Tab-separated table of C-alpha atoms and ligand atoms in Angstrom:
chain	number	residue	atom	x	y	z
A	1	ALA	CA	11.493	15.739	2.325
A	2	SER	CA	7.809	14.920	2.193
A	3	PRO	CA	5.251	16.280	4.647
A	4	LYS	CA	3.779	13.941	7.204
A	5	ILE	CA	0.361	12.853	8.385
A	6	LYS	CA	-0.578	11.886	11.936
A	7	LEU	CA	-1.607	8.309	12.600
A	8	ASN	CA	-4.079	7.335	15.304
A	9	ASN	CA	-1.186	6.163	17.503
A	10	GLY	CA	0.239	9.699	17.528
A	11	ASN	CA	3.180	8.848	15.238
A	12	GLU	CA	3.698	10.547	11.900
A	13	ILE	CA	3.940	8.946	8.464
A	14	PRO	CA	5.527	10.688	5.461
A	15	ILE	CA	2.790	11.218	2.887
A	16	ILE	CA	4.907	9.837	0.038
A	17	GLY	CA	6.521	6.423	0.296
A	18	LEU	CA	8.477	4.337	-2.200
A	19	GLY	CA	6.501	1.312	-3.408
A	20	THR	CA	8.472	-1.910	-3.959
A	21	TRP	CA	5.929	-4.365	-5.428
A	22	GLN	CA	7.312	-5.793	-8.692
A	23	SER	CA	10.700	-4.197	-8.056
A	24	LYS	CA	13.234	-6.848	-8.961
A	25	PRO	CA	15.638	-7.756	-6.165
A	26	ASP	CA	18.690	-6.610	-8.137
A	27	GLU	CA	17.004	-3.273	-8.923
A	28	VAL	CA	15.414	-2.512	-5.589
A	29	ILE	CA	18.730	-2.167	-3.734
A	30	ASN	CA	19.701	0.832	-5.848
A	31	ALA	CA	16.149	2.187	-5.915
A	32	VAL	CA	15.910	2.266	-2.118
A	33	GLU	CA	19.442	3.601	-1.697
A	34	TYR	CA	18.792	6.358	-4.230
A	35	ALA	CA	15.351	7.241	-2.843
A	36	LEU	CA	16.739	7.726	0.657
A	37	LYS	CA	20.119	9.233	-0.142
A	38	GLU	CA	19.362	11.409	-3.159
A	39	ALA	CA	15.618	11.946	-3.469
A	40	GLY	CA	14.546	12.739	0.077
A	41	TYR	CA	12.249	9.763	0.681
A	42	ARG	CA	11.871	8.712	4.313
A	43	HIS	CA	9.211	6.065	3.849
A	44	ILE	CA	9.551	2.635	2.230
A	45	ASP	CA	6.621	0.271	1.701
A	46	CYS	CA	7.488	-3.417	1.471
A	47	ALA	CA	5.965	-6.847	1.984
A	48	TRP	CA	7.162	-10.368	2.690
A	49	ALA	CA	5.344	-11.513	-0.440
A	50	TYR	CA	7.299	-9.191	-2.746
A	51	ASP	CA	10.340	-11.478	-2.401
A	52	ASN	CA	12.731	-8.552	-2.100
A	53	GLU	CA	12.832	-7.613	1.584
A	54	LYS	CA	16.495	-8.560	1.975
A	55	GLU	CA	17.412	-6.264	-0.872
A	56	VAL	CA	15.277	-3.431	0.530
A	57	GLY	CA	17.216	-3.833	3.779
A	58	GLU	CA	20.486	-3.723	1.866
A	59	GLY	CA	19.394	-0.514	0.125
A	60	ILE	CA	18.546	1.057	3.461
A	61	ARG	CA	21.985	0.183	4.855
A	62	ARG	CA	23.812	1.437	1.759
A	63	SER	CA	21.955	4.751	1.917
A	64	GLY	CA	23.550	5.621	5.236
A	65	VAL	CA	20.290	7.196	6.389
A	66	PRO	CA	19.722	6.259	10.037
A	67	ARG	CA	16.986	3.702	10.644
A	68	SER	CA	15.334	6.106	13.097
A	69	GLU	CA	14.704	8.597	10.264
A	70	ILE	CA	12.950	6.040	8.066
A	71	PHE	CA	9.305	4.972	8.185
A	72	LEU	CA	9.341	1.284	7.289
A	73	THR	CA	6.238	-0.792	6.528
A	74	SER	CA	5.862	-4.476	5.770
A	75	LYS	CA	2.954	-6.897	5.485
A	76	LEU	CA	1.829	-10.250	6.854
A	77	TRP	CA	1.305	-12.727	4.029
A	78	CYS	CA	-1.901	-14.767	3.646
A	79	THR	CA	-0.264	-18.097	4.523
A	80	HIS	CA	1.019	-16.644	7.815
A	81	HIS	CA	-2.196	-15.765	9.653
A	82	GLY	CA	-1.619	-18.558	12.142
A	83	ARG	CA	1.854	-17.383	13.117
A	84	VAL	CA	2.046	-13.618	13.061
A	85	GLU	CA	5.027	-13.179	15.375
A	86	ALA	CA	7.162	-15.774	13.588
A	87	ALA	CA	6.340	-14.208	10.208
A	88	LEU	CA	7.167	-10.766	11.552
A	89	ASP	CA	10.485	-12.052	12.918
A	90	GLU	CA	11.347	-13.351	9.451
A	91	THR	CA	10.506	-9.962	7.922
A	92	LEU	CA	12.599	-8.138	10.534
A	93	ALA	CA	15.546	-10.467	9.840
A	94	ASN	CA	15.128	-9.957	6.071
A	95	LEU	CA	15.139	-6.193	6.468
A	96	GLY	CA	17.917	-6.245	9.058
A	97	THR	CA	16.028	-4.184	11.593
A	98	ASP	CA	14.551	-4.805	15.025
A	99	TYR	CA	11.223	-3.003	14.552
A	100	LEU	CA	8.761	-1.865	11.911
A	101	ASP	CA	6.972	1.459	11.926
A	102	LEU	CA	3.904	-0.237	10.497
A	103	TYR	CA	2.854	-3.856	9.979
A	104	LEU	CA	-0.172	-4.608	7.805
A	105	VAL	CA	-2.390	-7.624	7.276
A	106	HIS	CA	-1.783	-7.906	3.526
A	107	TRP	CA	-5.242	-9.328	2.600
A	108	PRO	CA	-8.349	-10.404	4.518
A	109	ILE	CA	-7.697	-13.872	3.119
A	110	HIS	CA	-6.232	-16.915	4.856
A	111	LEU	CA	-4.429	-19.274	2.502
A	112	ASN	CA	-3.576	-22.831	3.522
A	113	PRO	CA	-0.172	-22.689	5.241
A	114	ASN	CA	0.361	-26.384	4.493
A	115	GLY	CA	-0.702	-26.172	0.877
A	116	ASN	CA	1.200	-26.938	-2.305
A	117	HIS	CA	2.957	-23.557	-2.493
A	118	PRO	CA	4.314	-21.221	0.219
A	119	LYS	CA	2.739	-18.103	-1.319
A	120	PHE	CA	-0.054	-19.160	-3.663
A	121	PRO	CA	-1.328	-22.624	-2.696
A	122	THR	CA	-4.013	-24.067	-4.968
A	123	ARG	CA	-6.543	-26.866	-4.718
A	124	PRO	CA	-6.533	-29.756	-7.190
A	125	ASP	CA	-9.110	-27.905	-9.339
A	126	GLY	CA	-6.746	-24.941	-9.677
A	127	SER	CA	-8.658	-22.559	-7.398
A	128	ARG	CA	-6.791	-20.805	-4.599
A	129	ASP	CA	-6.535	-22.794	-1.391
A	130	VAL	CA	-8.441	-20.273	0.769
A	131	LEU	CA	-9.342	-21.373	4.315
A	132	THR	CA	-12.850	-20.369	5.327
A	133	ASP	CA	-12.970	-21.509	8.979
A	134	TRP	CA	-10.914	-18.564	10.098
A	135	LYS	CA	-11.715	-15.215	11.682
A	136	ILE	CA	-9.867	-11.999	10.927
A	137	ARG	CA	-10.176	-11.099	14.609
A	138	ASP	CA	-7.845	-14.003	15.521
A	139	THR	CA	-5.108	-12.614	13.292
A	140	TRP	CA	-5.759	-9.127	14.611
A	141	ALA	CA	-5.312	-10.256	18.238
A	142	GLN	CA	-1.846	-11.493	17.242
A	143	MET	CA	-1.145	-8.167	15.517
A	144	GLU	CA	-2.122	-6.407	18.753
A	145	ALA	CA	0.252	-8.688	20.651
A	146	VAL	CA	3.321	-7.841	18.525
A	147	LEU	CA	2.375	-4.180	18.871
A	148	ALA	CA	2.244	-4.542	22.667
A	149	LYS	CA	5.662	-6.231	22.587
A	150	GLY	CA	7.131	-3.222	20.785
A	151	LYS	CA	8.205	-5.129	17.672
A	152	VAL	CA	6.077	-2.773	15.571
A	153	ARG	CA	4.966	0.772	16.282
A	154	ALA	CA	1.646	0.644	14.474
A	155	ILE	CA	-0.609	-2.013	12.956
A	156	GLY	CA	-2.956	-1.743	10.033
A	157	VAL	CA	-4.642	-3.562	7.189
A	158	SER	CA	-4.575	-3.737	3.421
A	159	ASN	CA	-7.272	-4.599	0.904
A	160	PHE	CA	-10.020	-4.325	3.538
A	161	SER	CA	-13.383	-3.026	2.324
A	162	GLU	CA	-15.789	-1.044	4.486
A	163	ARG	CA	-17.900	-4.191	4.840
A	164	ILE	CA	-15.059	-6.302	6.204
A	165	LEU	CA	-13.836	-3.567	8.555
A	166	GLU	CA	-17.342	-2.919	9.829
A	167	GLN	CA	-18.474	-6.541	10.216
A	168	ASP	CA	-15.371	-8.603	10.842
A	169	LEU	CA	-12.734	-6.364	12.416
A	170	LEU	CA	-13.754	-3.146	14.170
A	171	PRO	CA	-16.339	-4.748	16.506
A	172	TYR	CA	-13.583	-6.993	17.900
A	173	ALA	CA	-10.498	-4.760	17.673
A	174	LYS	CA	-8.906	-3.334	20.798
A	175	VAL	CA	-6.574	-1.312	18.561
A	176	VAL	CA	-8.131	0.461	15.575
A	177	PRO	CA	-6.005	-0.087	12.447
A	178	ALA	CA	-3.750	2.895	11.775
A	179	VAL	CA	-4.091	2.590	7.994
A	180	ASN	CA	-5.877	0.703	5.236
A	181	GLN	CA	-3.801	0.311	2.083
A	182	VAL	CA	-5.896	-0.262	-1.026
A	183	GLU	CA	-5.796	0.155	-4.810
A	184	LEU	CA	-6.538	3.856	-5.159
A	185	HIS	CA	-5.987	6.143	-8.129
A	186	LEU	CA	-7.734	8.396	-10.636
A	187	TYR	CA	-9.824	5.559	-12.109
A	188	ASN	CA	-10.536	3.879	-8.762
A	189	PRO	CA	-10.653	6.783	-6.309
A	190	GLN	CA	-12.524	4.854	-3.574
A	191	LEU	CA	-14.402	8.033	-2.622
A	192	LYS	CA	-16.829	6.313	-0.228
A	193	LEU	CA	-14.196	4.152	1.407
A	194	VAL	CA	-11.884	7.125	1.961
A	195	GLU	CA	-14.669	9.053	3.641
A	196	TYR	CA	-15.477	6.054	5.841
A	197	LEU	CA	-11.828	5.549	6.807
A	198	LYS	CA	-11.433	9.191	7.728
A	199	SER	CA	-14.546	8.988	9.942
A	200	LYS	CA	-12.862	6.122	11.828
A	201	GLY	CA	-9.446	7.771	12.131
A	202	ILE	CA	-7.882	5.261	9.723
A	203	VAL	CA	-5.421	6.780	7.236
A	204	PRO	CA	-5.978	5.680	3.620
A	205	GLN	CA	-2.907	4.564	1.696
A	206	ALA	CA	-2.894	4.363	-2.103
A	207	TYR	CA	-1.178	1.508	-3.912
A	208	SER	CA	-0.788	1.608	-7.674
A	209	PRO	CA	-1.339	5.392	-7.558
A	210	LEU	CA	0.020	5.724	-11.096
A	211	GLY	CA	-2.038	2.828	-12.374
A	212	SER	CA	0.645	0.131	-12.093
A	213	THR	CA	2.430	-1.265	-15.155
A	214	ASN	CA	1.374	-0.086	-18.648
A	215	SER	CA	-0.882	2.434	-17.007
A	216	PRO	CA	-3.843	3.852	-18.929
A	217	LEU	CA	-3.946	6.700	-16.392
A	218	LEU	CA	-0.868	8.418	-17.796
A	219	GLU	CA	-2.879	9.093	-20.984
A	220	ASP	CA	-5.888	10.521	-19.168
A	221	GLU	CA	-7.181	13.733	-20.778
A	222	THR	CA	-8.201	15.555	-17.615
A	223	ALA	CA	-4.912	14.807	-15.877
A	224	GLY	CA	-3.072	15.718	-19.084
A	225	ALA	CA	-4.789	19.105	-19.324
A	226	LEU	CA	-3.902	19.948	-15.731
A	227	ALA	CA	-0.336	18.816	-16.342
A	228	LYS	CA	-0.091	21.241	-19.235
A	229	LYS	CA	-1.694	24.051	-17.254
A	230	TYR	CA	0.743	23.711	-14.343
A	231	GLU	CA	3.786	22.692	-16.419
A	232	LEU	CA	4.060	19.369	-14.659
A	233	SER	CA	3.873	15.780	-15.910
A	234	PRO	CA	0.692	13.669	-15.914
A	235	ALA	CA	2.329	11.423	-13.308
A	236	ASP	CA	2.825	14.458	-11.065
A	237	ILE	CA	-0.875	15.283	-11.330
A	238	LEU	CA	-1.944	11.686	-10.605
A	239	LEU	CA	0.174	11.642	-7.443
A	240	GLY	CA	-0.491	15.230	-6.370
A	241	TYR	CA	-4.234	14.620	-6.654
A	242	LEU	CA	-3.980	11.964	-3.911
A	243	VAL	CA	-1.545	13.933	-1.749
A	244	ALA	CA	-3.873	16.946	-1.914
A	245	LYS	CA	-6.530	14.710	-0.364
A	246	ASP	CA	-4.235	13.627	2.507
A	247	ILE	CA	-3.940	10.115	1.129
A	248	VAL	CA	-0.590	8.438	1.775
A	249	THR	CA	0.704	7.713	-1.711
A	250	LEU	CA	3.110	4.893	-2.616
A	251	PRO	CA	4.456	5.226	-6.179
A	252	LYS	CA	6.706	2.369	-7.251
A	253	SER	CA	9.736	3.028	-9.392
A	254	VAL	CA	13.193	1.573	-9.825
A	255	ASN	CA	14.288	4.389	-12.133
A	256	PRO	CA	16.265	7.176	-10.403
A	257	LYS	CA	14.816	9.963	-12.549
A	258	ARG	CA	11.261	8.840	-11.886
A	259	ILE	CA	11.918	8.156	-8.200
A	260	LYS	CA	13.014	11.751	-7.826
A	261	SER	CA	10.374	13.334	-10.040
A	262	ASN	CA	7.607	11.369	-8.315
A	263	ILE	CA	8.251	12.861	-4.892
A	264	GLU	CA	9.075	16.357	-6.139
A	265	GLY	CA	6.285	16.433	-8.719
A	266	ALA	CA	3.678	15.045	-6.339
A	267	LEU	CA	4.397	17.722	-3.766
A	268	ALA	CA	4.492	20.474	-6.380
A	269	ALA	CA	1.201	19.316	-7.903
A	270	ALA	CA	-0.483	18.980	-4.500
A	271	LYS	CA	0.358	22.630	-3.887
A	272	LYS	CA	-0.866	23.866	-7.248
A	273	LEU	CA	-4.085	21.884	-7.638
A	274	THR	CA	-7.076	23.939	-6.549
A	275	LYS	CA	-10.154	22.628	-4.807
A	276	GLU	CA	-11.936	22.799	-8.170
A	277	ASP	CA	-9.174	20.796	-9.855
A	278	VAL	CA	-9.441	18.095	-7.202
A	279	GLU	CA	-13.233	17.985	-7.564
A	280	LYS	CA	-12.838	17.654	-11.304
A	281	LEU	CA	-10.383	14.776	-10.859
A	282	ASP	CA	-12.749	13.170	-8.337
A	283	GLY	CA	-15.358	13.051	-11.091
A	284	VAL	CA	-13.195	11.465	-13.779
A	285	ALA	CA	-13.764	7.831	-12.768
A	286	ALA	CA	-17.537	8.294	-12.513
A	287	SER	CA	-17.606	9.612	-16.086
A	288	GLY	CA	-17.287	6.006	-17.283
A	289	LYS	CA	-13.651	5.299	-16.549
A	290	GLN	CA	-13.919	3.292	-13.346
A	291	MET	CA	-11.573	0.351	-13.388
A	292	ARG	CA	-9.612	-1.898	-11.141
A	293	LEU	CA	-6.089	-2.645	-12.206
A	294	ILE	CA	-5.338	-5.392	-9.743
A	295	GLN	CA	-7.590	-8.428	-9.922
A	296	PRO	CA	-7.338	-10.245	-6.602
A	297	PRO	CA	-6.783	-13.902	-7.456
A	298	TRP	CA	-8.712	-15.326	-4.490
A	299	GLY	CA	-12.119	-15.925	-6.040
A	300	VAL	CA	-13.724	-14.411	-2.928
A	301	ASP	CA	-15.989	-11.341	-2.776
A	302	LEU	CA	-14.124	-8.892	-0.555
A	303	GLY	CA	-16.812	-6.222	-0.699
A	304	PHE	CA	-15.161	-3.796	-3.097
A	305	ASP	CA	-16.934	-2.148	-6.004
A	306	ASN	CA	-16.877	-4.549	-8.859
A	307	TRP	CA	-15.403	-2.275	-11.530
A	308	PRO	CA	-14.274	-3.959	-14.699
A	309	VAL	CA	-10.671	-5.025	-14.569
A	310	ARG	CA	-8.495	-3.365	-17.158
B	401	A2P	P1	9.585	2.079	-13.295
B	401	A2P	O1	9.841	1.290	-12.039
B	401	A2P	O2	10.398	1.594	-14.440
B	401	A2P	O3	9.675	3.574	-13.075
B	401	A2P	P2	2.399	2.268	-9.556
B	401	A2P	O4	3.167	3.048	-8.552
B	401	A2P	O5	1.053	2.818	-9.852
B	401	A2P	O6	2.367	0.803	-9.232
B	401	A2P	O7	3.159	2.395	-10.946
B	401	A2P	C1	4.401	1.823	-11.119
B	401	A2P	C2	4.669	1.668	-12.601
B	401	A2P	O8	4.777	2.963	-13.217
B	401	A2P	C3	5.980	0.997	-12.830
B	401	A2P	O9	5.890	0.282	-14.042
B	401	A2P	C4	6.964	2.156	-12.957
B	401	A2P	O10	8.062	1.775	-13.757
B	401	A2P	C5	6.120	3.208	-13.641
B	401	A2P	N1	6.419	4.587	-13.223
B	401	A2P	C6	6.837	5.027	-12.027
B	401	A2P	N2	6.954	6.366	-12.000
B	401	A2P	C7	6.575	6.801	-13.221
B	401	A2P	C8	6.461	8.085	-13.832
B	401	A2P	N3	6.785	9.182	-13.164
B	401	A2P	N4	6.046	8.138	-15.116
B	401	A2P	C9	5.733	7.028	-15.794
B	401	A2P	N5	5.818	5.785	-15.286
B	401	A2P	C10	6.223	5.665	-14.006
């Protein structure tokens, strides 16, 4: 099983979790069951917006692993900022559980809840129907309330830049977010943000750690050379690089072989990589390879580095 990291609420989070974005409902049941029952995962990362929470819940039940042994995260969608508790209740019902270990604000973006689509409302001109007369602090107060009620054990954020944390959230927060989940990988290592988060006691979580679908990262020369040196796969190096830096890492897979090799390989690589290896990997992006893989569709500057999108 994977080692754990302490959150600022005193609870522990397993450093490797199974990602479920883009996992098809009919595939995610088996993926979650296999990850828990056969591969030693104890951490599943989900979201209301992934449209597969019910199936994640089914996978958890089929695994037979007790709920109390599993660290379960979900996320508040952008159309739900005005009704956090109701949205959380829907997520809990989907997953078939009565609490989450971690509930995240999925994006610092409020989309019109009465728009033309429940997930991605647009305006007549095709742009996203983003509400601007809204304060993150109002959503956060509701997050603090569901925490106080015991429906979730920790609260955090996702896709929050240093600017938004510093200006719009931390000055008003009674509870400091436990985590910030962002795109983070070899070509977008978020070195400054990670340092900032650590200074605030916020644990960084990496989504798309392998570079998402059709990843250019798997062909990276530096990662490839280290893979050869340590007789591991490039994917192992990409994941182990993050684990070695105490970043909670969330590889997505629906393939049993890869689900298993991701957790085993990541832990093996994290052990083998030296300080010099990690420093070398830290420098890869800056050598001209910086890129974002996920282009947020909001048309709003969120304060992240504006790397070219693959
Ligand atoms: P699959 O689900 O078929 O395994 P990320 O976690 O960065 O979002 O990357 C997920 C993508 O990488 C998915 O397309 C997933 O496909 C694939 N993937 C997951 N694990 C590995 C691996 N060990 N080697 C290569 N590709 C992988």
